[in-house]
Short mmCIF file of C-alpha atoms in Angstrom, two decimals:
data_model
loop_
_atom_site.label_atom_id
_atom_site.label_comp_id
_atom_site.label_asym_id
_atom_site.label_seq_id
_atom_site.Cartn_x
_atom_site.Cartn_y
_atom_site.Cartn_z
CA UNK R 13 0.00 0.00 0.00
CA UNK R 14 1.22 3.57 -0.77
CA UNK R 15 1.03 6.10 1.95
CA UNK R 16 -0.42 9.26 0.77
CA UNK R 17 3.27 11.49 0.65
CA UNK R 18 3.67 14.33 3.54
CA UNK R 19 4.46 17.05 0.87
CA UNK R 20 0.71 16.35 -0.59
CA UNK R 21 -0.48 16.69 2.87
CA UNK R 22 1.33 19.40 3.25
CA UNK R 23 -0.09 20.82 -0.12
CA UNK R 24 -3.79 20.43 1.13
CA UNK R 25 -3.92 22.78 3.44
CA UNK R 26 -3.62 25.50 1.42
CA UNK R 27 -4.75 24.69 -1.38
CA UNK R 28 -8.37 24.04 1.00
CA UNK R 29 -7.47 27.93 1.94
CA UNK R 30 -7.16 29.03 -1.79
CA UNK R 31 -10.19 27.34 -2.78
CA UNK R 32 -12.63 28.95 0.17
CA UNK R 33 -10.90 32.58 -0.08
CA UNK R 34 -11.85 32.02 -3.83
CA UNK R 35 -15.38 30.70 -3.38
CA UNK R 36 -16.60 33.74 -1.05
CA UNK R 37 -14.73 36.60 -3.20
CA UNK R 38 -16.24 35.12 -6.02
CA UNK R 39 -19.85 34.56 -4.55
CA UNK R 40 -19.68 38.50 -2.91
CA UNK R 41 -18.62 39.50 -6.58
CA UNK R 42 -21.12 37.59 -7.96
CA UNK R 43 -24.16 39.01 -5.82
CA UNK R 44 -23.02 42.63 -5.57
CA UNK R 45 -23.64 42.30 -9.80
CA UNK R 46 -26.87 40.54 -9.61
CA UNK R 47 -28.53 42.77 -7.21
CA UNK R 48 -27.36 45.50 -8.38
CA UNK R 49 -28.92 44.84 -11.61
CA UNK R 50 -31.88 43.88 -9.32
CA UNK R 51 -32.21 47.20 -7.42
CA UNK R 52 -31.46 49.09 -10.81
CA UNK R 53 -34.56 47.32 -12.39
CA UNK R 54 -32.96 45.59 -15.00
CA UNK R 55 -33.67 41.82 -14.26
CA UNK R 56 -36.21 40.29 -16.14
CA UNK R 57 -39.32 38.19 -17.03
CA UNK R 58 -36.78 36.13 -19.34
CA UNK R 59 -35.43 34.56 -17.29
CA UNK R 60 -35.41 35.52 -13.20
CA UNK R 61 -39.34 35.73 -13.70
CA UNK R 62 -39.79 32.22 -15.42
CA UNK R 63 -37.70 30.52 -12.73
CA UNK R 64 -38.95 32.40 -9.52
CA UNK R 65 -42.50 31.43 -10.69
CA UNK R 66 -40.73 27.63 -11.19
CA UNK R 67 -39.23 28.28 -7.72
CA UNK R 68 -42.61 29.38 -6.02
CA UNK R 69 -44.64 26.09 -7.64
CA UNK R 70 -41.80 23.51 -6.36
CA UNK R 71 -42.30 25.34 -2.92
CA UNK R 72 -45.73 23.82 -2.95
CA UNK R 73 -45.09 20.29 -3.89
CA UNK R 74 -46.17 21.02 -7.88
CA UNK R 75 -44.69 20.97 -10.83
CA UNK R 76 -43.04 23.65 -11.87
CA UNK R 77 -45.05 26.07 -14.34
CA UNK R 78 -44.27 29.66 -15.47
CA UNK R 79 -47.31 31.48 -16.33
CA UNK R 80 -44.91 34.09 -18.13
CA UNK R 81 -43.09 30.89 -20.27
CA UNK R 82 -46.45 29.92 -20.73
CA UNK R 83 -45.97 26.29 -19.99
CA UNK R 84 -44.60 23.71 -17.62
CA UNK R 85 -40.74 24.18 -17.30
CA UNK R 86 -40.10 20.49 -17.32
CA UNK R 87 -41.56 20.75 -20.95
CA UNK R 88 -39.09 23.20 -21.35
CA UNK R 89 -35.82 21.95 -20.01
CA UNK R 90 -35.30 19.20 -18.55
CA UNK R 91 -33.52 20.43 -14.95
CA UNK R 92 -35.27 18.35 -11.96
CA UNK R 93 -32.11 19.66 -9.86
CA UNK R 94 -34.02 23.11 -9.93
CA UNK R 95 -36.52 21.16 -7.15
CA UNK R 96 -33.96 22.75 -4.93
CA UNK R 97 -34.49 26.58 -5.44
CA UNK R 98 -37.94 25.40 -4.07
CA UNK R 99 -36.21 24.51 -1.02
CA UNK R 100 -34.54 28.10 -1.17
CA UNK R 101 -37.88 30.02 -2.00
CA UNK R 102 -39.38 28.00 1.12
CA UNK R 103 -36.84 29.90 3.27
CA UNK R 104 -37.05 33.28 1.10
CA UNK R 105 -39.68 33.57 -0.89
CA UNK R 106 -37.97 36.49 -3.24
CA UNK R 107 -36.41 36.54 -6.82
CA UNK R 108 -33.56 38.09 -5.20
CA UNK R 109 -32.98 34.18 -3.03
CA UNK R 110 -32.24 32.75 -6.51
CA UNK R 111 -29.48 35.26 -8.04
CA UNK R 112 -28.06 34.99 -4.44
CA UNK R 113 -28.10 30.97 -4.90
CA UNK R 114 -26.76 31.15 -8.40
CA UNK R 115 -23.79 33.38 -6.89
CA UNK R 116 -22.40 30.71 -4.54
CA UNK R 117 -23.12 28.40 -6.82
CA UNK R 118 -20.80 30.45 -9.27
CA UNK R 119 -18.37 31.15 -6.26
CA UNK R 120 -18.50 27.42 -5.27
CA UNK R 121 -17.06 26.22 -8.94
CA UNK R 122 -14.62 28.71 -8.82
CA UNK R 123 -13.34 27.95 -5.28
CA UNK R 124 -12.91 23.87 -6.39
CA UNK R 125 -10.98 25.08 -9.81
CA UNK R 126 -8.54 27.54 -7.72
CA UNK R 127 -8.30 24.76 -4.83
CA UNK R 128 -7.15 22.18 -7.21
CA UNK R 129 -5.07 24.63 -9.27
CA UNK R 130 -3.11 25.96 -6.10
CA UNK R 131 -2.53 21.77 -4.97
CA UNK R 132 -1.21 20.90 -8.46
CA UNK R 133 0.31 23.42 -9.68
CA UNK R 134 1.56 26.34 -6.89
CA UNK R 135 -0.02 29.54 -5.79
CA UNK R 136 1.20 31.39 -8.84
CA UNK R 137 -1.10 29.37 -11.44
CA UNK R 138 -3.56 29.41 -9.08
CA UNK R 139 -3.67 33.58 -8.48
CA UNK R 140 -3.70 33.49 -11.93
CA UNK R 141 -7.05 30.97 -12.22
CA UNK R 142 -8.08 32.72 -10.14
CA UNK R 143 -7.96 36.23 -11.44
CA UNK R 144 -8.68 35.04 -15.16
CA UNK R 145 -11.36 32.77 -13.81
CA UNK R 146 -13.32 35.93 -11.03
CA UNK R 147 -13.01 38.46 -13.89
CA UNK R 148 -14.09 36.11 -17.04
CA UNK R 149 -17.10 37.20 -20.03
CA UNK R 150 -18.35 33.58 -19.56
CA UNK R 151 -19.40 33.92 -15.97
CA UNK R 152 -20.03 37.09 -15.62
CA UNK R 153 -22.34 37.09 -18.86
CA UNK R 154 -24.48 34.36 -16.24
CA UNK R 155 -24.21 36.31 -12.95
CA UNK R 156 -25.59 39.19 -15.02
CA UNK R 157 -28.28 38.34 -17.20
CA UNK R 158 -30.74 36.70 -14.19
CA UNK R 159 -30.50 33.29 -13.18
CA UNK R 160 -29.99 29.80 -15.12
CA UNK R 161 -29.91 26.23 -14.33
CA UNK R 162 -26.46 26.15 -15.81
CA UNK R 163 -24.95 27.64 -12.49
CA UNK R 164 -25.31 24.46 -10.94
CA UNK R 165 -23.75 22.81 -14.00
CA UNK R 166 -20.34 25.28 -13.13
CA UNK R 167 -19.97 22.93 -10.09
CA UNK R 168 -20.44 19.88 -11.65
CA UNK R 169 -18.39 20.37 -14.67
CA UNK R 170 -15.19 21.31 -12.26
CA UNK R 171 -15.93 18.09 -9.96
CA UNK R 172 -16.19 16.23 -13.54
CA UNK R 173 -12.89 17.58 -14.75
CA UNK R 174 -10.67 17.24 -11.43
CA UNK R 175 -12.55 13.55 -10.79
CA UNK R 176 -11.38 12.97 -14.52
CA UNK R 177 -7.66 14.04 -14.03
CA UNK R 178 -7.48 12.29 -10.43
CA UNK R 179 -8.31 9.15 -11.68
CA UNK R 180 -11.48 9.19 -9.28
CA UNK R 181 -14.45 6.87 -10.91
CA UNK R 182 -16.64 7.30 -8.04
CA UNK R 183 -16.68 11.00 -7.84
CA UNK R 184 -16.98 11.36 -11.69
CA UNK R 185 -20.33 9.16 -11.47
CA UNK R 186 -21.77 11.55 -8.91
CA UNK R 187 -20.55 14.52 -10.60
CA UNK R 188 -22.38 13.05 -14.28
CA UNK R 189 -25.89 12.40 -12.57
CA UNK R 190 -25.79 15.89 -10.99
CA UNK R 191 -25.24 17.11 -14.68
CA UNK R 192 -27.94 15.07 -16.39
CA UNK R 193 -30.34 16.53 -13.90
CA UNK R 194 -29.49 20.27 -14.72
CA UNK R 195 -30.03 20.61 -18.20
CA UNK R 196 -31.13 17.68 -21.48
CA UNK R 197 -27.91 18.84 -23.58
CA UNK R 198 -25.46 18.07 -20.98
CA UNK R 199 -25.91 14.36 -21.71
CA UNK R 200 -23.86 15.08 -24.45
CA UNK R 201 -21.00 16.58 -22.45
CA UNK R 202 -21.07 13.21 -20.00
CA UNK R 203 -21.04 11.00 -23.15
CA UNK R 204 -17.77 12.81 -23.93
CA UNK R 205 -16.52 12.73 -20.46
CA UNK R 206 -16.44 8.69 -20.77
CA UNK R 207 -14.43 9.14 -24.34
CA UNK R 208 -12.14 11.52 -22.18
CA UNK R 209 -12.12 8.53 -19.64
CA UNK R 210 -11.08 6.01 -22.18
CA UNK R 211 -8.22 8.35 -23.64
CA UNK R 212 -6.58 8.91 -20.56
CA UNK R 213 -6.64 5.26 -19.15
CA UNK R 214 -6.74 2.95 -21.99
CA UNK R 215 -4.82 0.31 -20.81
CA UNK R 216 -7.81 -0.40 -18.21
CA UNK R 217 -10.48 -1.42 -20.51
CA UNK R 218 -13.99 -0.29 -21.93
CA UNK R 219 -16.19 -0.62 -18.54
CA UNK R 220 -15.54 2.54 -16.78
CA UNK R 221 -15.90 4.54 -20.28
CA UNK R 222 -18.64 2.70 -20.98
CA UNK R 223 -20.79 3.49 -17.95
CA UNK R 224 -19.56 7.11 -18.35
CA UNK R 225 -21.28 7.31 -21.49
CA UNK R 226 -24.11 5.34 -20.80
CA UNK R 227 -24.92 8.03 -17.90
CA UNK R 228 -25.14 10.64 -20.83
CA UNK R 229 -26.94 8.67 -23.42
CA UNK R 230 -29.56 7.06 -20.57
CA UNK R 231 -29.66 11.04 -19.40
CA UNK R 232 -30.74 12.29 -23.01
CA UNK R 233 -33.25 9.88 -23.73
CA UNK R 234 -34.61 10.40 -20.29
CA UNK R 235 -34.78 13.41 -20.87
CA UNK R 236 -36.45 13.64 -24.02
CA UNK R 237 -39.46 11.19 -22.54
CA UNK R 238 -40.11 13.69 -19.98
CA UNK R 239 -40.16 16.65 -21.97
CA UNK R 240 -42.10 14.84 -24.62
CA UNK R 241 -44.84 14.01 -21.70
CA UNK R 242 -44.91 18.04 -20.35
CA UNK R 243 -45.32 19.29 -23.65
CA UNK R 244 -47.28 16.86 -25.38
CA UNK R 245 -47.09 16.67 -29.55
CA UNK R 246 -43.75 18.80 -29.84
CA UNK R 247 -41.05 17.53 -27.30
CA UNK R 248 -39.02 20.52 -26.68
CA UNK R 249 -39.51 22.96 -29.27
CA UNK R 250 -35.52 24.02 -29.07
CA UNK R 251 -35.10 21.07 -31.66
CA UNK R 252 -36.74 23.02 -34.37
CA UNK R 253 -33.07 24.97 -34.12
CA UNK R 254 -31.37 22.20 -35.51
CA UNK R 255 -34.48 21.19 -38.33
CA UNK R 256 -35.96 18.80 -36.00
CA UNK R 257 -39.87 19.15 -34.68
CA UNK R 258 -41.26 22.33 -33.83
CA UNK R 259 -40.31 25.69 -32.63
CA UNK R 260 -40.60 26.40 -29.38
CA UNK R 261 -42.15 30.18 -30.09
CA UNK R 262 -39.62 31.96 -29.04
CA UNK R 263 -39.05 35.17 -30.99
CA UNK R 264 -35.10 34.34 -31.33
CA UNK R 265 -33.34 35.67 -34.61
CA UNK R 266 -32.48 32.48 -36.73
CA UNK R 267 -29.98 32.40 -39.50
CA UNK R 268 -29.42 29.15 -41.32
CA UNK R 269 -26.17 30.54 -43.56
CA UNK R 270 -22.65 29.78 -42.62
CA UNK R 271 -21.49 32.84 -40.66
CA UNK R 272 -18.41 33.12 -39.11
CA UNK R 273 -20.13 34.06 -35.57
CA UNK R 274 -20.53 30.66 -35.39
CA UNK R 275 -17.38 30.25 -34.61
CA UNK R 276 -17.54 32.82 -31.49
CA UNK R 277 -17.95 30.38 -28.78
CA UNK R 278 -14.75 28.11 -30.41
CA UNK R 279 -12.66 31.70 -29.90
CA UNK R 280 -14.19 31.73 -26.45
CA UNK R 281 -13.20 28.16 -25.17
CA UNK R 282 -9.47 29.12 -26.32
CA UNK R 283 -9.57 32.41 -24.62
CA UNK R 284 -10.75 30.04 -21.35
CA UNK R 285 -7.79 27.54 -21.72
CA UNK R 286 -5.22 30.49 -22.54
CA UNK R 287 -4.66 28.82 -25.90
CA UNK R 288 -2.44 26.16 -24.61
CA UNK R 289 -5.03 24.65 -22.40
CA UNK R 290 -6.32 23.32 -25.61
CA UNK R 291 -4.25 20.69 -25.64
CA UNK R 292 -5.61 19.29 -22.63
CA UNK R 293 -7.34 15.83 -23.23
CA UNK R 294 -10.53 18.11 -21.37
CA UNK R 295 -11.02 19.52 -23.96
CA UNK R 296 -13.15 16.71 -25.29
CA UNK R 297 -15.62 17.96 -22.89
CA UNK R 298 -16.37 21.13 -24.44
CA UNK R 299 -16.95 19.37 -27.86
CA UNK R 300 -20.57 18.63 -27.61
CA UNK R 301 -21.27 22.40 -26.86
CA UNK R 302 -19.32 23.75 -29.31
CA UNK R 303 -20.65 21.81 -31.87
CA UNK R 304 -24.94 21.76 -30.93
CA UNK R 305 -24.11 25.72 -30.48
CA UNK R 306 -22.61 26.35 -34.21
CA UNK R 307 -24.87 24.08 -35.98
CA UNK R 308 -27.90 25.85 -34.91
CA UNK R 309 -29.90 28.58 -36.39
CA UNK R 310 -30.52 30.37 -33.23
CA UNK R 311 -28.40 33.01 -33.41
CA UNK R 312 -27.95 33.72 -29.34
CA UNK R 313 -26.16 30.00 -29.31
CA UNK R 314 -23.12 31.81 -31.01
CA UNK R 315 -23.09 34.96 -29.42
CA UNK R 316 -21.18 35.84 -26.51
CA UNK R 317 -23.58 37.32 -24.53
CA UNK R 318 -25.60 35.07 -22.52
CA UNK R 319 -25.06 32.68 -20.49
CA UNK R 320 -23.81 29.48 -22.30
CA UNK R 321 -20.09 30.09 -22.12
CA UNK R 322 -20.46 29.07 -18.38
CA UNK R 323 -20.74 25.40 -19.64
CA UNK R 324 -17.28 25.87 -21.01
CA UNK R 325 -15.79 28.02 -18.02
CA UNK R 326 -14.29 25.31 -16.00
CA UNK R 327 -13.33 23.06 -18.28
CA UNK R 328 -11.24 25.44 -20.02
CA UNK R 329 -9.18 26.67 -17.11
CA UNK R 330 -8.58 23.36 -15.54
CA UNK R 331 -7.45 22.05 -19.35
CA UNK R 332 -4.91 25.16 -18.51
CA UNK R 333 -3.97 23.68 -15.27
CA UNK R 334 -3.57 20.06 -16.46
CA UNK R 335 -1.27 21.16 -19.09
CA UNK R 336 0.42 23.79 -16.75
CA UNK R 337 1.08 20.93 -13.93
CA UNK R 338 2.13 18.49 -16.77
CA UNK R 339 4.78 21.23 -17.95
CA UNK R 340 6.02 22.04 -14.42
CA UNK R 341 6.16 18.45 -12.92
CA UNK R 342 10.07 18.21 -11.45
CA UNK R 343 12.12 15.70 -13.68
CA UNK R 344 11.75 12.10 -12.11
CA UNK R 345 8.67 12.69 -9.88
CA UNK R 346 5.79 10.61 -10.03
CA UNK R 347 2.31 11.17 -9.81
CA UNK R 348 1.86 9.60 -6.00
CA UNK R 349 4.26 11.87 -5.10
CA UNK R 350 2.87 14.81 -6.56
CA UNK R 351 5.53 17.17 -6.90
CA UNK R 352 5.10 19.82 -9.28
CA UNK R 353 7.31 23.11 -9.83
CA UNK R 354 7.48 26.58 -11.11
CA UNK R 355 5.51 25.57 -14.94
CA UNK R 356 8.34 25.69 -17.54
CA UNK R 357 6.60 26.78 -20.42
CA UNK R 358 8.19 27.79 -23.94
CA UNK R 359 8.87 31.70 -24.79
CA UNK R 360 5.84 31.23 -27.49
CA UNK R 361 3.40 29.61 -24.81
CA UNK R 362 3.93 32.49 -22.11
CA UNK R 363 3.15 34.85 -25.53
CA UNK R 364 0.17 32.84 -25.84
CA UNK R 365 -1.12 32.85 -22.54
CA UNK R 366 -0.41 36.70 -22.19
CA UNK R 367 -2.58 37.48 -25.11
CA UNK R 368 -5.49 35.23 -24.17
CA UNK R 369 -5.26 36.94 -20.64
CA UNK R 370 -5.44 40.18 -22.09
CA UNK R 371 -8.38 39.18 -24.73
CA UNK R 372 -10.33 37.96 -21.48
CA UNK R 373 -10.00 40.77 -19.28
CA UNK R 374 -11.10 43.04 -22.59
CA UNK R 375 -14.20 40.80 -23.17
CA UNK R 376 -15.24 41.11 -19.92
CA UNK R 377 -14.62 44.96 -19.45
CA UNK R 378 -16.79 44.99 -22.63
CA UNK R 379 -19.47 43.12 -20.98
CA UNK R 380 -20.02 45.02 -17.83
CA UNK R 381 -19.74 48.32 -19.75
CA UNK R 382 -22.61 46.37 -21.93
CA UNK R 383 -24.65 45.37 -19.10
CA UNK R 384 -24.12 49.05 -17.54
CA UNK R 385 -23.52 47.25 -13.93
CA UNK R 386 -23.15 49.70 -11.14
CA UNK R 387 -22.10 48.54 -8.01
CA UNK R 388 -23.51 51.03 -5.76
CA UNK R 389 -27.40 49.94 -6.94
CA UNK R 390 -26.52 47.18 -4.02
CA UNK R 391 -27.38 50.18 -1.70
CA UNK R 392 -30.05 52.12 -3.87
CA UNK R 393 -33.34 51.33 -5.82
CA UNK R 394 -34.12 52.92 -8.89
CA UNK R 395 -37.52 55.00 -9.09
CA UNK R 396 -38.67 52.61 -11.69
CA UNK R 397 -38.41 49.35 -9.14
CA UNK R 398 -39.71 51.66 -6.79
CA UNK R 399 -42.86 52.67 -9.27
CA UNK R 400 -43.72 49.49 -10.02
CA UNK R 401 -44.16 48.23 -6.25
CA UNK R 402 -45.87 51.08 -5.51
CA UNK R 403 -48.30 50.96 -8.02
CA UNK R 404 -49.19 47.18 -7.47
CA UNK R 405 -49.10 47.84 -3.71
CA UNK R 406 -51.98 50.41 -4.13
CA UNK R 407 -54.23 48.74 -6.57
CA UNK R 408 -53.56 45.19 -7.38
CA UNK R 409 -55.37 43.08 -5.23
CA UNK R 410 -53.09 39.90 -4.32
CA UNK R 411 -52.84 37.50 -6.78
CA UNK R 412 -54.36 39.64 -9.33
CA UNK R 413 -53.42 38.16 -13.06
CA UNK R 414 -51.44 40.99 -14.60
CA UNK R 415 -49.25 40.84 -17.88
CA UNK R 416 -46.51 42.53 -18.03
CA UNK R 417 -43.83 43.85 -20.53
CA UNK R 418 -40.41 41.93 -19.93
CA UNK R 419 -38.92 44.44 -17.65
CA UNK R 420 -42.05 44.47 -14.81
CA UNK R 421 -42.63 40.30 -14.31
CA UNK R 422 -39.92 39.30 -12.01
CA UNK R 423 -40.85 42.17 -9.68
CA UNK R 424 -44.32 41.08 -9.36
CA UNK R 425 -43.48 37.32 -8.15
CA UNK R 426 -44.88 35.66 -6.11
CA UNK R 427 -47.27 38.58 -4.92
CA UNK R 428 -48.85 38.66 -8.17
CA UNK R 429 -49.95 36.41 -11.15
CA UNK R 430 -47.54 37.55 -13.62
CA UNK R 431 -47.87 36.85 -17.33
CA UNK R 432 -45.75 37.81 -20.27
CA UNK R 433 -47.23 40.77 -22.76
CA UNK R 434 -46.18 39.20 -26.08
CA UNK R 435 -47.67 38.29 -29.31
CA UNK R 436 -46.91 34.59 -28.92
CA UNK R 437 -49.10 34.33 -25.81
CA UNK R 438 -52.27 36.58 -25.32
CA UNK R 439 -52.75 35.48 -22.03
CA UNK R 440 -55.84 36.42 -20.29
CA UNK R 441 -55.80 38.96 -17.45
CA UNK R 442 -57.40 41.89 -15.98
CA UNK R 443 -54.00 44.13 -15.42
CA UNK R 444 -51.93 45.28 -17.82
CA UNK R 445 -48.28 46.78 -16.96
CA UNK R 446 -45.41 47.70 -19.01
CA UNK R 447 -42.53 51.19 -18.40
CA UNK R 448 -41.32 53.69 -20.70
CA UNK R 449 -37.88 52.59 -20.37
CA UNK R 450 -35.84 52.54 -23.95
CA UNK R 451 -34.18 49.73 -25.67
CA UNK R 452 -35.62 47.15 -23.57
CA UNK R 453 -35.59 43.27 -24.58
CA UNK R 454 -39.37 42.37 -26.00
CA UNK R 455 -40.33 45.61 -25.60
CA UNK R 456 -43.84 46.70 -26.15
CA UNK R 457 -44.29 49.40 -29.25
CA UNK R 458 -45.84 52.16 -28.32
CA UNK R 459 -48.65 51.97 -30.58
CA UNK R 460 -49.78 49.55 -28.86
CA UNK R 461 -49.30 50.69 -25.68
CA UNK R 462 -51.28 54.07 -26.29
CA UNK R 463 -54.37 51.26 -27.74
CA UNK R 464 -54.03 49.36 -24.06
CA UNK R 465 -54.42 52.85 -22.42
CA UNK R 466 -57.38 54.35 -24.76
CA UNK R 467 -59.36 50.85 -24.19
CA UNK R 468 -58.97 50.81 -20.47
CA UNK R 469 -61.24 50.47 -17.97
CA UNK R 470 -58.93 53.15 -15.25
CA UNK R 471 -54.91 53.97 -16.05
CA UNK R 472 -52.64 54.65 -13.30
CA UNK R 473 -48.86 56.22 -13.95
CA UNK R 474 -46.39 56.57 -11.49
CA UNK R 475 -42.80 58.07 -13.15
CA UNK R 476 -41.94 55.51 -15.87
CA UNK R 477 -44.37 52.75 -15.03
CA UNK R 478 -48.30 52.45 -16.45
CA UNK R 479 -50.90 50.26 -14.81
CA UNK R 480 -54.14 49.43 -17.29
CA UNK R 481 -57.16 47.50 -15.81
CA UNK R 482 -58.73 46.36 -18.09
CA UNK R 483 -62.74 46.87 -18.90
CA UNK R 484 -62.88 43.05 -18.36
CA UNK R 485 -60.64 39.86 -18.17
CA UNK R 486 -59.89 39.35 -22.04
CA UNK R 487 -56.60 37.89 -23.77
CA UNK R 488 -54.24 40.37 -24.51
CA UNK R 489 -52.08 41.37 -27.32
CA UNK R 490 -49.64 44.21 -28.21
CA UNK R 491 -50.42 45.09 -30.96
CA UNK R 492 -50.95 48.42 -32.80
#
């Protein structure tokens, strides 16, 4: 039997340090941007108001529905590991409980990717994790557009990834079921987890790679039958992006040419692994996003703004630290032993990583400046947030059905029966409530906001906000 070596020991310690200091810097980071997008009133229906809605029917013991999505969310996505933020909304019953949740979540992966960095390869790879990883477009592009159920995927992935370089079968099952319960596409990234398996330990035979990828296939087709069965005739409609079924209604821009943007989130994952990462037999992970993202005609699966980079967040900058530790491993030492030095990297690979540093910390200045985050809304709320309470406080009676322009839903939940004023839906209600703000995301033309106020019943403004009730419940649609 080999004794675990006293330099490992020795190595744990702070490395456990690294990876906490890292988890709660990240997770105050994290929150400080998502409620400060909160308190500015720029969170949304799409998608903070779909999932606190989810949130608020798993706190009751039913299935989760989204009166705003318009349907039940497990015939949306398939993500039964969102029964939890039930558990949360039990506790704190506010949209604000979830973007706090998805913030240690967030923090969490980042604290087990600088952990393991500063235990395999030293404290300076890990600072630098560490910075690149806090400060990076893919995360931040999650912590500020609302919540999604692929914060709990951050974790999983980085558990995946280190169980996959440590050799550790056990921990790789557990981290593979966690991942086929957060989202139906991720399937794909377990199925490629068990080809990782099989390239890094050949000589031990097909079983363990086998079971690996039988996790992800029995996770897809699972997760097709249960979609399928919430949203009878169509299955998920996010198919119909790839030719397949129906769509799903969602007013996305779709462009079936060849453009070059598809190629965005490829120029992403490098930027993750500071180019040289790529090398890293992890990288076979990120495969099945890359590709299901460029093949499809929705054009928000290229772009760089939302929140699917996150998928490829850990597993590019622990490809970096695999190929750093390989580099830097002392001349004769062995793997039990696990000595590692200073990384001894070629004058063209410290370029490389300098550039892809540099291109990361640009992206994500561009994204903030994007987003228009200011910190110091943590301590202030806008006059529109303010309207909008104010206005439902004085004459919405609880519960009241109310649809609302993107920008108004999430601040309505779970007081208030929010539903979302679009063309795709014409939900029926007896409140109708949209701002004035510019440049919003769905936002309501004004035509046909001027028709909502001439056919009301009573109109009440307050600054930027309007409240219509209407003569009568009726289905609603803006239009002019």
């Amino acid at each position: 039997m080999t004794l675990p070596s006293p330099r490992a020991d020795s190595r744990r310690r702070p490395a456990w340090s690294w990876g906490i200091g890292a988890a709660v810097a990240a997770t105050v980071f994290y929150a400080i941007l998502a409620l400060g997008r909160w308190n500015a009133g720029d969170s949304a229906d799409y998608d903070l108001g779909i999932f606190a809605q989810g949130a608020d029917a798993w706190s009751r013991g039913h299935w989760p529905v989204s009166h705003i999505r318009g349907l039940s969310l497990l015939g949306d996505h398939f993500s039964p590991l969102l029964a939890t933020w039930g558990v949360v909304w039990r506790i704190w019953p506010t949209p604000p409980a979830l973007l706090v949740t998805q913030s240690v979540l967030l923090g969490a992966a980042l604290g087990v990717i600088v952990g393991y960095a500063r235990w395999r390869a030293g404290w300076r790879v890990a600072l630098l994790i560490a910075a690149v990883g806090i400060f990076s477009r893919a995360v931040l592009t999650t912590a500020m557009f609302d919540v999604h159920e692929v914060a709990y995927a951050a974790v999983a992935l980085a558990v995946l990834c280190i169980a996959l370089l440590q050799h550790r079968f056990s921990l790789a099952v557990v981290a593979s079921v966690w991942l086929v319960l957060t989202k139906e596409d991720l399937g794909l990234t377990v199925f490629a987890a068990g080809v990782a398996w099989w390239w890094m330990y050949r000589g031990e035979g097909w079983r363990r790679p086998l079971l690996l990828a039988g996790i992800g296939v029995a996770g897809v087709l699972v997760a097709m039958l249960v979609l399928g069965a919430f949203a009878p005739g169509s299955g998920t409609g996010y198919l119909a992006y790839f030719g397949i079924g129906t769509s799903n209604k969602l007013p996305v821009p779709e462009d079936h040419s060849l453009s070059p943007q598809r190629l965005l989130p490829v120029l992403m994952y490098v930027v993750l692994a500071l180019v040289i990462g790529v090398r890293s037999k992890l990288t076979v992970l990120a495969i099945p996003t890359l590709v299901w993202r460029g093949v499809s005609s929705n054009i928000h699966y290229w772009a760089l703004d939302f929140h699917y980079d996150v998928i490829l967040w850990p597993i590019g900058l622990l490809a970096f630290v695999d190929v750093v530790t390989r580099a830097g491993r002392v001349a004769g030492g062995s793997e039990a032993e696990e000595s590692v030095s200073r990384p001894s990297l070629r004058s063209w690979e410290k370029a490389a990583v300098g550039v892809a540093v540099l291109a990361g910390f640009a992206l994500a200045v561009s994204e903030m400046a994007d987003r228009s985050v200011a910190p110091a809304s943590l301590f202030r709320t806008a006059p529109v947030v303010t309207d909008i309470r104010t206005l439902a406080a004085d004459h919405l009676p609880k519960g009241a059905r109310v649809a609302t322009q993107a920008d108004v839903g999430a601040y309505l939940v779970p007081s208030y029966d929010a539903y979302s004023l679009r063309t795709d839906q014409r939900p029926s209600v007896d409140y109708v409530m949209f701002t004035g703000k510019p440049k919003w995301l769905y936002q309501v033309p004004q035509c046909a906001k001027d028709k909502l106020v001439r056919d009301a019943a009573q109109v009440w403004r307050r600054g930027a906000v309007t409240l219509v009730k209407l003569p009568h419940r009726q289905r609603v649609t803006p239009t002019c």
